mmCIF file of C-alpha atoms and ligand atoms in Angstrom:
data_model
loop_
_atom_site.group_PDB
_atom_site.id
_atom_site.type_symbol
_atom_site.label_atom_id
_atom_site.label_comp_id
_atom_site.label_asym_id
_atom_site.label_seq_id
_atom_site.Cartn_x
_atom_site.Cartn_y
_atom_site.Cartn_z
ATOM 1 C CA MET D 6 16.151 13.610 7.512
ATOM 2 C CA LEU D 7 19.001 14.631 9.843
ATOM 3 C CA ASN D 8 20.424 17.450 7.738
ATOM 4 C CA ASN D 9 18.361 20.093 9.482
ATOM 5 C CA ILE D 10 19.116 18.903 12.992
ATOM 6 C CA ASN D 11 21.814 20.583 15.042
ATOM 7 C CA LYS D 12 24.984 18.603 15.747
ATOM 8 C CA GLU D 13 25.767 20.139 19.101
ATOM 9 C CA GLN D 14 29.178 19.117 20.488
ATOM 10 C CA LEU D 15 28.994 17.010 23.626
ATOM 11 C CA ARG D 16 30.646 18.701 26.606
ATOM 12 C CA GLU D 17 33.043 16.843 28.862
ATOM 13 C CA VAL D 18 31.495 15.068 31.808
ATOM 14 C CA THR D 19 31.516 17.108 35.029
ATOM 15 C CA THR D 20 33.339 15.308 37.844
ATOM 16 C CA PRO D 21 34.320 12.271 35.779
ATOM 17 C CA VAL D 22 33.843 8.922 37.473
ATOM 18 C CA VAL D 23 37.366 7.685 36.873
ATOM 19 C CA ASP D 24 37.401 5.072 39.579
ATOM 20 C CA ARG D 25 35.501 2.213 38.006
ATOM 21 C CA ASN D 26 36.164 -0.086 40.961
ATOM 22 C CA LYS D 27 34.509 2.394 43.279
ATOM 23 C CA ILE D 28 31.378 2.686 41.187
ATOM 24 C CA HIS D 29 31.297 -1.065 40.779
ATOM 25 C CA ASP D 30 31.257 -1.449 44.587
ATOM 26 C CA GLU D 31 28.592 1.265 44.914
ATOM 27 C CA LEU D 32 26.365 -0.463 42.372
ATOM 28 C CA THR D 33 26.863 -3.926 43.810
ATOM 29 C CA SER D 34 25.705 -2.712 47.174
ATOM 30 C CA ALA D 35 22.795 -0.826 45.520
ATOM 31 C CA ARG D 36 21.770 -4.090 43.850
ATOM 32 C CA ASN D 37 21.435 -5.879 47.181
ATOM 33 C CA HIS D 38 19.603 -2.938 48.662
ATOM 34 C CA VAL D 39 17.169 -2.719 45.741
ATOM 35 C CA LEU D 40 16.452 -6.445 45.962
ATOM 36 C CA GLU D 41 15.520 -5.936 49.604
ATOM 37 C CA LEU D 42 13.195 -3.052 48.706
ATOM 38 C CA ILE D 43 11.508 -5.018 45.905
ATOM 39 C CA SER D 44 11.164 -7.986 48.223
ATOM 40 C CA ARG D 45 9.530 -5.813 50.879
ATOM 41 C CA ASN D 46 7.156 -4.339 48.255
ATOM 42 C CA LEU D 47 6.271 -7.829 47.041
ATOM 43 C CA THR D 48 4.893 -8.539 50.501
ATOM 44 C CA GLU D 49 3.249 -5.111 50.855
ATOM 45 C CA PHE D 50 1.620 -4.977 47.412
ATOM 46 C CA GLY D 51 0.436 -8.602 47.294
ATOM 47 C CA GLU D 52 -1.441 -9.081 44.018
ATOM 48 C CA LYS D 53 -2.222 -5.371 43.675
ATOM 49 C CA TYR D 54 -0.229 -2.828 41.692
ATOM 50 C CA PRO D 55 1.365 0.437 42.757
ATOM 51 C CA ALA D 56 -0.341 3.511 41.294
ATOM 52 C CA GLU D 57 1.609 5.709 38.847
ATOM 53 C CA THR D 58 3.369 7.645 41.612
ATOM 54 C CA CYS D 59 3.623 7.763 45.368
ATOM 55 C CA VAL D 60 1.419 10.101 47.370
ATOM 56 C CA ASN D 61 3.275 11.478 50.382
ATOM 57 C CA GLY D 62 5.923 8.821 49.922
ATOM 58 C CA TYR D 63 3.682 5.745 49.552
ATOM 59 C CA TYR D 64 2.155 4.087 46.508
ATOM 60 C CA PRO D 65 -1.622 3.791 46.662
ATOM 61 C CA LEU D 66 -2.481 0.249 45.506
ATOM 62 C CA THR D 67 -4.672 -0.364 42.458
ATOM 63 C CA GLU D 68 -6.057 -3.081 40.219
ATOM 64 C CA ASN D 69 -4.386 -3.579 36.831
ATOM 65 C CA VAL D 70 -5.459 -0.214 35.349
ATOM 66 C CA GLU D 71 -3.726 2.861 33.919
ATOM 67 C CA TRP D 72 -0.482 2.946 31.902
ATOM 68 C CA THR D 73 2.116 2.085 34.544
ATOM 69 C CA THR D 74 1.290 -1.255 36.193
ATOM 70 C CA SER D 75 3.885 -3.136 34.134
ATOM 71 C CA PHE D 76 6.720 -1.096 35.640
ATOM 72 C CA TRP D 77 6.157 -3.108 38.810
ATOM 73 C CA THR D 78 5.946 -6.386 36.861
ATOM 74 C CA GLY D 79 9.141 -5.377 35.041
ATOM 75 C CA GLN D 80 10.887 -4.861 38.382
ATOM 76 C CA LEU D 81 9.804 -8.363 39.411
ATOM 77 C CA TRP D 82 11.293 -9.863 36.247
ATOM 78 C CA LEU D 83 14.521 -7.917 36.783
ATOM 79 C CA ALA D 84 14.633 -8.997 40.433
ATOM 80 C CA TRP D 85 14.224 -12.613 39.320
ATOM 81 C CA GLU D 86 17.049 -12.191 36.803
ATOM 82 C CA MET D 87 19.276 -10.617 39.469
ATOM 83 C CA SER D 88 18.578 -13.069 42.259
ATOM 84 C CA GLY D 89 17.172 -16.256 40.757
ATOM 85 C CA GLU D 90 14.603 -16.230 43.601
ATOM 86 C CA ASP D 91 11.374 -17.882 42.508
ATOM 87 C CA LYS D 92 9.076 -15.634 44.537
ATOM 88 C CA PHE D 93 9.659 -12.814 42.030
ATOM 89 C CA ARG D 94 8.903 -14.984 38.997
ATOM 90 C CA ILE D 95 5.803 -16.484 40.622
ATOM 91 C CA MET D 96 4.279 -13.037 41.246
ATOM 92 C CA ALA D 97 5.266 -11.836 37.746
ATOM 93 C CA GLU D 98 3.445 -14.876 36.336
ATOM 94 C CA LYS D 99 0.319 -13.961 38.304
ATOM 95 C CA HIS D 100 0.572 -10.527 36.710
ATOM 96 C CA VAL D 101 0.769 -12.134 33.274
ATOM 97 C CA ARG D 102 -2.646 -13.700 33.837
ATOM 98 C CA SER D 103 -4.000 -10.335 34.924
ATOM 99 C CA PHE D 104 -2.587 -8.685 31.795
ATOM 100 C CA GLY D 105 -4.209 -11.481 29.772
ATOM 101 C CA LEU D 106 -7.629 -10.697 31.245
ATOM 102 C CA ARG D 107 -7.042 -7.001 30.717
ATOM 103 C CA ILE D 108 -6.330 -7.275 27.004
ATOM 104 C CA ALA D 109 -8.953 -9.971 26.361
ATOM 105 C CA GLY D 110 -11.607 -7.754 27.972
ATOM 106 C CA ARG D 111 -10.078 -4.536 26.601
ATOM 107 C CA HIS D 112 -10.128 -2.965 30.056
ATOM 108 C CA ASP D 113 -8.466 0.459 29.996
ATOM 109 C CA THR D 114 -6.598 -0.309 26.780
ATOM 110 C CA ASN D 115 -7.471 2.815 24.783
ATOM 111 C CA THR D 116 -3.866 4.040 24.855
ATOM 112 C CA HIS D 117 -0.594 3.711 22.987
ATOM 113 C CA ASP D 118 0.969 2.666 26.307
ATOM 114 C CA LEU D 119 -0.011 -0.901 25.502
ATOM 115 C CA GLY D 120 3.645 -0.986 24.466
ATOM 116 C CA PHE D 121 4.942 -0.233 27.961
ATOM 117 C CA LEU D 122 2.259 -2.446 29.501
ATOM 118 C CA TYR D 123 2.965 -5.620 27.540
ATOM 119 C CA THR D 124 6.679 -5.189 26.740
ATOM 120 C CA LEU D 125 7.538 -5.281 30.448
ATOM 121 C CA SER D 126 5.037 -7.914 31.590
ATOM 122 C CA CYS D 127 4.084 -10.558 29.017
ATOM 123 C CA VAL D 128 6.969 -10.206 26.534
ATOM 124 C CA PRO D 129 9.580 -11.000 29.241
ATOM 125 C CA ALA D 130 7.468 -13.983 30.306
ATOM 126 C CA TRP D 131 7.812 -15.243 26.748
ATOM 127 C CA ARG D 132 11.458 -14.280 26.350
ATOM 128 C CA LEU D 133 12.602 -15.637 29.725
ATOM 129 C CA THR D 134 10.319 -18.618 30.335
ATOM 130 C CA ALA D 135 8.817 -19.413 26.907
ATOM 131 C CA ASN D 136 5.320 -18.824 28.336
ATOM 132 C CA ARG D 137 3.114 -19.275 25.243
ATOM 133 C CA GLU D 138 0.040 -17.738 26.847
ATOM 134 C CA ALA D 139 2.061 -14.603 27.531
ATOM 135 C CA ARG D 140 3.139 -14.540 23.890
ATOM 136 C CA GLY D 141 -0.533 -14.693 22.847
ATOM 137 C CA PHE D 142 -1.519 -11.862 25.216
ATOM 138 C CA SER D 143 1.324 -9.728 23.853
ATOM 139 C CA LEU D 144 0.123 -10.342 20.296
ATOM 140 C CA LEU D 145 -3.412 -9.328 21.256
ATOM 141 C CA ALA D 146 -1.969 -6.140 22.730
ATOM 142 C CA ALA D 147 0.003 -5.494 19.539
ATOM 143 C CA GLU D 148 -3.242 -5.855 17.519
ATOM 144 C CA ALA D 149 -4.940 -3.318 19.801
ATOM 145 C CA LEU D 150 -1.983 -0.944 19.462
ATOM 146 C CA LEU D 151 -2.039 -1.279 15.687
ATOM 147 C CA GLU D 152 -5.679 -0.152 15.692
ATOM 148 C CA ARG D 153 -4.413 3.244 16.863
ATOM 149 C CA TYR D 154 -2.402 3.745 13.672
ATOM 150 C CA HIS D 155 -3.781 6.468 11.382
ATOM 151 C CA ALA D 156 -2.963 5.268 7.881
ATOM 152 C CA GLN D 157 -3.222 8.728 6.323
ATOM 153 C CA ALA D 158 -1.169 10.533 8.967
ATOM 154 C CA HIS D 159 1.228 7.573 9.432
ATOM 155 C CA ILE D 160 1.272 7.902 13.199
ATOM 156 C CA ILE D 161 -0.001 6.038 16.246
ATOM 157 C CA GLN D 162 -2.377 8.174 18.258
ATOM 158 C CA ALA D 163 -1.227 8.544 21.828
ATOM 159 C CA TRP D 164 -4.272 9.058 23.930
ATOM 160 C CA GLY D 165 -8.030 8.777 23.916
ATOM 161 C CA ASP D 166 -10.643 7.711 21.453
ATOM 162 C CA LEU D 167 -9.597 7.741 17.804
ATOM 163 C CA ASN D 168 -12.529 10.030 16.984
ATOM 164 C CA ASP D 169 -11.933 12.474 19.822
ATOM 165 C CA PRO D 170 -11.199 15.791 18.044
ATOM 166 C CA GLN D 171 -8.909 16.904 20.920
ATOM 167 C CA GLN D 172 -6.706 13.832 20.567
ATOM 168 C CA ALA D 173 -7.106 12.601 16.965
ATOM 169 C CA GLY D 174 -3.777 12.563 15.145
ATOM 170 C CA ARG D 175 -1.740 13.466 18.237
ATOM 171 C CA MET D 176 1.560 11.650 18.576
ATOM 172 C CA ILE D 177 3.936 12.015 21.493
ATOM 173 C CA ILE D 178 7.654 11.394 21.931
ATOM 174 C CA ASP D 179 6.988 8.784 24.660
ATOM 175 C CA CYS D 180 5.497 6.494 21.982
ATOM 176 C CA ASN D 181 8.967 5.555 20.734
ATOM 177 C CA MET D 182 9.130 3.244 23.741
ATOM 178 C CA ASN D 183 5.863 1.574 22.700
ATOM 179 C CA LEU D 184 7.065 0.597 19.225
ATOM 180 C CA PRO D 185 9.121 -2.484 20.213
ATOM 181 C CA LEU D 186 5.860 -4.358 20.865
ATOM 182 C CA LEU D 187 4.929 -3.839 17.209
ATOM 183 C CA TYR D 188 8.340 -4.827 15.815
ATOM 184 C CA TRP D 189 8.323 -7.876 18.062
ATOM 185 C CA ALA D 190 4.837 -8.874 16.840
ATOM 186 C CA SER D 191 6.032 -8.824 13.229
ATOM 187 C CA GLU D 192 9.068 -10.913 14.139
ATOM 188 C CA GLN D 193 6.833 -13.442 15.881
ATOM 189 C CA THR D 194 4.085 -13.684 13.269
ATOM 190 C CA GLY D 195 5.811 -12.819 10.006
ATOM 191 C CA ASP D 196 3.022 -10.276 9.454
ATOM 192 C CA PRO D 197 4.729 -7.027 8.349
ATOM 193 C CA ARG D 198 1.790 -4.717 9.247
ATOM 194 C CA PHE D 199 2.993 -4.136 12.804
ATOM 195 C CA ALA D 200 6.590 -3.261 11.927
ATOM 196 C CA ASP D 201 5.489 -1.158 8.928
ATOM 197 C CA ALA D 202 3.298 0.980 11.179
ATOM 198 C CA ALA D 203 6.089 1.316 13.758
ATOM 199 C CA GLN D 204 8.582 2.352 11.108
ATOM 200 C CA GLN D 205 6.262 4.933 9.578
ATOM 201 C CA HIS D 206 5.497 6.313 13.026
ATOM 202 C CA VAL D 207 9.123 6.631 14.066
ATOM 203 C CA ARG D 208 10.020 8.416 10.824
ATOM 204 C CA HIS D 209 7.247 10.916 11.454
ATOM 205 C CA ALA D 210 8.334 11.273 15.076
ATOM 206 C CA ALA D 211 11.882 12.014 13.912
ATOM 207 C CA ARG D 212 10.652 14.546 11.394
ATOM 208 C CA TYR D 213 8.105 16.440 13.460
ATOM 209 C CA LEU D 214 8.779 15.842 17.165
ATOM 210 C CA VAL D 215 12.502 16.609 16.932
ATOM 211 C CA ARG D 216 13.254 20.306 16.495
ATOM 212 C CA SER D 217 16.188 21.660 14.546
ATOM 213 C CA ASP D 218 18.222 22.258 17.732
ATOM 214 C CA ALA D 219 17.828 18.543 18.664
ATOM 215 C CA SER D 220 15.362 19.297 21.457
ATOM 216 C CA THR D 221 11.925 17.698 21.276
ATOM 217 C CA TYR D 222 8.294 18.641 21.401
ATOM 218 C CA HIS D 223 6.335 16.546 23.843
ATOM 219 C CA THR D 224 3.400 16.186 21.454
ATOM 220 C CA TYR D 225 2.616 16.924 17.802
ATOM 221 C CA TYR D 226 -0.653 16.952 15.853
ATOM 222 C CA MET D 227 -1.108 15.539 12.368
ATOM 223 C CA ASP D 228 -4.243 15.990 10.264
ATOM 224 C CA VAL D 229 -5.778 12.520 10.129
ATOM 225 C CA ILE D 230 -7.706 13.245 6.913
ATOM 226 C CA THR D 231 -5.002 14.874 4.796
ATOM 227 C CA GLY D 232 -1.920 13.583 6.640
ATOM 228 C CA ALA D 233 -0.537 17.148 6.848
ATOM 229 C CA PRO D 234 1.591 18.185 9.837
ATOM 230 C CA LYS D 235 -0.173 20.714 12.084
ATOM 231 C CA TYR D 236 1.709 21.901 15.175
ATOM 232 C CA GLY D 237 3.634 20.813 18.249
ATOM 233 C CA ASN D 238 2.827 21.588 21.867
ATOM 234 C CA THR D 239 3.336 20.199 25.337
ATOM 235 C CA GLN D 240 1.229 18.332 27.824
ATOM 236 C CA GLN D 241 3.643 18.000 30.737
ATOM 237 C CA GLY D 242 6.525 20.325 29.869
ATOM 238 C CA TYR D 243 7.169 23.911 31.006
ATOM 239 C CA THR D 244 6.042 25.597 27.790
ATOM 240 C CA ASP D 245 5.164 24.453 24.273
ATOM 241 C CA ASP D 246 8.628 25.354 23.015
ATOM 242 C CA SER D 247 10.668 24.229 26.028
ATOM 243 C CA CYS D 248 12.197 20.766 26.263
ATOM 244 C CA TRP D 249 10.463 18.462 28.740
ATOM 245 C CA SER D 250 13.245 16.332 30.224
ATOM 246 C CA ARG D 251 11.390 13.054 30.207
ATOM 247 C CA GLY D 252 10.344 13.469 26.606
ATOM 248 C CA GLN D 253 13.984 13.998 25.646
ATOM 249 C CA ALA D 254 14.968 10.900 27.634
ATOM 250 C CA TRP D 255 12.216 8.820 25.978
ATOM 251 C CA GLY D 256 13.629 10.052 22.662
ATOM 252 C CA ILE D 257 17.259 9.149 23.443
ATOM 253 C CA TYR D 258 16.277 5.607 24.361
ATOM 254 C CA GLY D 259 13.297 5.181 22.059
ATOM 255 C CA PHE D 260 14.836 6.101 18.703
ATOM 256 C CA LEU D 261 17.563 3.550 19.405
ATOM 257 C CA LEU D 262 14.993 0.841 20.026
ATOM 258 C CA SER D 263 13.756 1.321 16.476
ATOM 259 C CA TYR D 264 17.351 0.999 15.242
ATOM 260 C CA ILE D 265 17.637 -2.384 16.949
ATOM 261 C CA TYR D 266 14.729 -3.742 14.919
ATOM 262 C CA THR D 267 15.211 -1.868 11.628
ATOM 263 C CA GLY D 268 18.977 -1.339 11.338
ATOM 264 C CA ASP D 269 18.355 2.296 10.336
ATOM 265 C CA ARG D 270 21.608 4.071 11.423
ATOM 266 C CA GLU D 271 19.871 7.455 11.308
ATOM 267 C CA MET D 272 18.107 6.419 14.502
ATOM 268 C CA VAL D 273 21.466 6.004 16.246
ATOM 269 C CA GLU D 274 22.618 9.418 15.039
ATOM 270 C CA LEU D 275 19.353 10.945 16.210
ATOM 271 C CA SER D 276 19.730 9.370 19.630
ATOM 272 C CA LYS D 277 23.240 10.867 19.859
ATOM 273 C CA ARG D 278 22.026 14.342 18.984
ATOM 274 C CA LEU D 279 19.225 14.163 21.538
ATOM 275 C CA ALA D 280 21.676 12.825 24.113
ATOM 276 C CA ASN D 281 24.099 15.700 23.530
ATOM 277 C CA TYR D 282 21.303 18.231 23.965
ATOM 278 C CA PHE D 283 20.239 16.506 27.210
ATOM 279 C CA LEU D 284 23.733 16.042 28.691
ATOM 280 C CA ASN D 285 24.736 19.610 27.891
ATOM 281 C CA ARG D 286 21.885 20.892 30.060
ATOM 282 C CA LEU D 287 22.425 19.070 33.339
ATOM 283 C CA PRO D 288 23.055 20.735 36.696
ATOM 284 C CA ASP D 289 26.138 19.939 38.779
ATOM 285 C CA ASP D 290 24.918 16.657 40.216
ATOM 286 C CA ALA D 291 24.017 15.475 36.679
ATOM 287 C CA VAL D 292 20.352 14.795 37.525
ATOM 288 C CA CYS D 293 18.163 16.902 35.255
ATOM 289 C CA HIS D 294 15.545 19.428 36.240
ATOM 290 C CA TRP D 295 12.059 18.340 35.175
ATOM 291 C CA ASP D 296 12.360 20.576 32.093
ATOM 292 C CA LEU D 297 15.762 21.135 30.487
ATOM 293 C CA SER D 298 14.980 24.814 29.935
ATOM 294 C CA LEU D 299 15.037 25.296 33.725
ATOM 295 C CA LEU D 300 18.789 24.793 34.102
ATOM 296 C CA GLY D 301 20.205 27.449 36.433
ATOM 297 C CA THR D 302 16.988 27.706 38.467
ATOM 298 C CA ASP D 303 15.939 25.893 41.621
ATOM 299 C CA ALA D 304 13.300 23.905 39.709
ATOM 300 C CA LEU D 305 12.637 20.370 40.921
ATOM 301 C CA ARG D 306 14.617 17.468 39.520
ATOM 302 C CA ASP D 307 13.110 14.560 37.647
ATOM 303 C CA SER D 308 15.156 11.544 38.687
ATOM 304 C CA SER D 309 13.016 9.286 36.466
ATOM 305 C CA SER D 310 14.247 11.082 33.325
ATOM 306 C CA ALA D 311 17.798 10.644 34.569
ATOM 307 C CA ALA D 312 17.310 6.881 35.003
ATOM 308 C CA ILE D 313 15.722 6.534 31.545
ATOM 309 C CA ALA D 314 18.613 8.505 30.015
ATOM 310 C CA VAL D 315 21.172 6.213 31.698
ATOM 311 C CA CYS D 316 19.492 3.172 30.104
ATOM 312 C CA GLY D 317 19.439 4.966 26.753
ATOM 313 C CA LEU D 318 23.130 5.906 26.996
ATOM 314 C CA LEU D 319 24.132 2.361 27.935
ATOM 315 C CA GLU D 320 22.181 1.042 24.950
ATOM 316 C CA LEU D 321 23.680 3.741 22.701
ATOM 317 C CA ILE D 322 27.242 2.746 23.581
ATOM 318 C CA LYS D 323 26.519 -0.800 22.392
ATOM 319 C CA HIS D 324 25.753 0.465 18.892
ATOM 320 C CA LEU D 325 28.623 2.921 18.443
ATOM 321 C CA PRO D 326 31.921 1.893 16.893
ATOM 322 C CA LEU D 327 34.890 1.895 19.296
ATOM 323 C CA THR D 328 36.283 4.765 17.230
ATOM 324 C CA ASP D 329 33.297 7.047 17.904
ATOM 325 C CA PRO D 330 34.813 10.147 19.564
ATOM 326 C CA ASP D 331 31.921 10.483 22.054
ATOM 327 C CA ARG D 332 31.602 6.853 23.041
ATOM 328 C CA GLU D 333 33.727 7.087 26.195
ATOM 329 C CA SER D 334 32.030 10.345 27.247
ATOM 330 C CA TYR D 335 28.607 8.719 27.018
ATOM 331 C CA HIS D 336 29.871 5.959 29.277
ATOM 332 C CA GLN D 337 31.307 8.484 31.744
ATOM 333 C CA TRP D 338 28.027 10.406 31.741
ATOM 334 C CA ALA D 339 26.017 7.228 32.358
ATOM 335 C CA MET D 340 28.248 6.370 35.345
ATOM 336 C CA ARG D 341 28.168 9.945 36.626
ATOM 337 C CA ILE D 342 24.348 10.137 36.570
ATOM 338 C CA MET D 343 23.983 6.649 38.029
ATOM 339 C CA SER D 344 26.422 7.395 40.805
ATOM 340 C CA SER D 345 24.487 10.540 41.724
ATOM 341 C CA LEU D 346 21.138 8.707 41.647
ATOM 342 C CA THR D 347 22.535 5.952 43.834
ATOM 343 C CA LYS D 348 24.108 8.274 46.403
ATOM 344 C CA ASP D 349 21.440 10.961 46.685
ATOM 345 C CA TYR D 350 18.151 9.744 45.199
ATOM 346 C CA LEU D 351 17.863 6.042 46.048
ATOM 347 C CA ALA D 352 15.537 5.485 49.027
ATOM 348 C CA ARG D 353 17.127 4.153 52.212
ATOM 349 C CA HIS D 354 15.486 1.841 54.742
ATOM 350 C CA SER D 355 15.304 4.815 57.086
ATOM 351 C CA ASP D 356 13.154 6.840 54.633
ATOM 352 C CA ALA D 357 9.419 6.907 55.224
ATOM 353 C CA GLY D 358 7.914 5.551 52.007
ATOM 354 C CA ASN D 359 7.937 2.555 49.680
ATOM 355 C CA GLY D 360 9.262 3.871 46.365
ATOM 356 C CA LEU D 361 12.817 3.241 45.172
ATOM 357 C CA LEU D 362 13.929 6.406 43.393
ATOM 358 C CA LYS D 363 13.027 9.659 45.097
ATOM 359 C CA HIS D 364 12.446 13.099 43.568
ATOM 360 C CA SER D 365 10.660 12.646 40.281
ATOM 361 C CA VAL D 366 8.014 14.849 38.696
ATOM 362 C CA TYR D 367 5.097 13.296 36.831
ATOM 363 C CA HIS D 368 2.943 16.295 35.885
ATOM 364 C CA LEU D 369 3.752 19.539 37.618
ATOM 365 C CA ALA D 370 0.950 21.654 36.152
ATOM 366 C CA ASP D 371 -1.625 19.071 37.271
ATOM 367 C CA ASN D 372 0.097 18.673 40.656
ATOM 368 C CA LYS D 373 0.409 14.913 40.086
ATOM 369 C CA GLY D 374 3.399 13.013 41.429
ATOM 370 C CA VAL D 375 5.421 16.133 42.201
ATOM 371 C CA ASP D 376 8.703 15.352 43.992
ATOM 372 C CA GLU D 377 7.606 11.776 44.653
ATOM 373 C CA CYS D 378 8.804 8.345 43.590
ATOM 374 C CA CYS D 379 7.164 7.063 40.415
ATOM 375 C CA SER D 380 6.795 3.517 39.140
ATOM 376 C CA TRP D 381 8.748 4.075 35.901
ATOM 377 C CA GLY D 382 11.556 5.881 37.735
ATOM 378 C CA ASP D 383 11.871 2.830 39.999
ATOM 379 C CA TYR D 384 11.793 0.460 37.004
ATOM 380 C CA PHE D 385 14.402 2.314 34.928
ATOM 381 C CA TYR D 386 16.730 2.726 37.897
ATOM 382 C CA VAL D 387 16.634 -1.053 38.368
ATOM 383 C CA GLU D 388 17.071 -1.643 34.624
ATOM 384 C CA ALA D 389 20.125 0.647 34.662
ATOM 385 C CA LEU D 390 21.518 -1.193 37.655
ATOM 386 C CA VAL D 391 21.096 -4.554 35.938
ATOM 387 C CA ARG D 392 22.646 -3.202 32.738
ATOM 388 C CA MET D 393 25.672 -1.994 34.711
ATOM 389 C CA THR D 394 26.229 -5.079 36.805
ATOM 390 C CA GLN D 395 25.491 -8.177 34.711
ATOM 391 C CA PRO D 396 24.986 -9.303 31.109
ATOM 392 C CA TRP D 397 21.349 -8.600 30.235
ATOM 393 C CA LYS D 398 19.133 -9.041 27.193
ATOM 394 C CA PRO D 399 16.611 -6.171 27.017
ATOM 395 C CA TYR D 400 12.872 -6.870 27.191
ATOM 396 C CA TRP D 401 12.321 -4.056 24.655
HETATM 397 N N1 LIG Q 530 4.515 8.631 29.389
HETATM 398 C C1 LIG Q 530 4.042 9.563 30.332
HETATM 399 C C2 LIG Q 530 5.110 10.212 31.111
HETATM 400 O O1 LIG Q 530 6.297 10.001 30.839
HETATM 401 O O2 LIG Q 530 4.783 10.970 32.017
#
């Protein structure tokens, strides 16, 4: 599968972060700061959820709808793990009940993002507190996600109704992050259908969403009747053949997540190749533009992609042998990006707004969440911080 994919050499990190004590101090102080911000948001949000992105610096508050509410619940679980303070767990447990109602009533569940939604809300409740109800809700969500699998095309359809001709057979690179829910469901139940579908999907994602230069399409269409590949295009990227930064970051992290459950080493190699493509196209401060093809322009940055990539790199390092020639560079890059995010992108108390990580781009062409904080950027920054400052068992 990998033979046709470019093995681009990783360049040396720009401005290496050699002083590990310094970054350790920076991150320790960021941890305290972030806990204060999450604590403040806990009071401000109450039992509501932040919308996908801020609008003029502030999150509109919503019910438990759309694909991003669990990024707030995930921050609450991380805050509880960092601080041990019960107020975070208590609110996360309220969210679990809300996610239970959502999946039982199938409210706004016609999406592959059931993976994001339940992996960061109910699965941690089960993993961290043995909450059996949360386990049951997660299994219901896995069943609903499995319904989106097209047996002939071997892929999970990303968006919309399964019979919608605009969306039928469309897979997207983001879905790699949704697969852990399926692998987990097979582990829990002994029923192989979930993991089989995830494995078939990820193989097709590797084959069709990854281009031969190790960049990625955002989305790709398969024929749901014949199973034949059709064509790739973009939804949120610059052009159909450019490389949307967040898609590449989802790929770096997401292919690895399949490795964790399947042991397929090709997934690790694929993650490396995507990482090299990504890291070789970063501007001086190491925080990517919203599309990697825009390097050298004054295009906006997408800090959320940077935070996702840091988490992916930190996970990647765990699965590389000590002798891997790029292992240390990946670590340096992760520290370099994280240091930049912490110094120049993390919101300060003096900023007007209630997001954590400034300067992300959700969907430029639709003018949604442009140069705002977004809920997943906040979540992955906090995940990266936890990964870099304490032992942590992933929720994925
Ligand atoms: N999964 C949607 C996005 O990354 O914008």
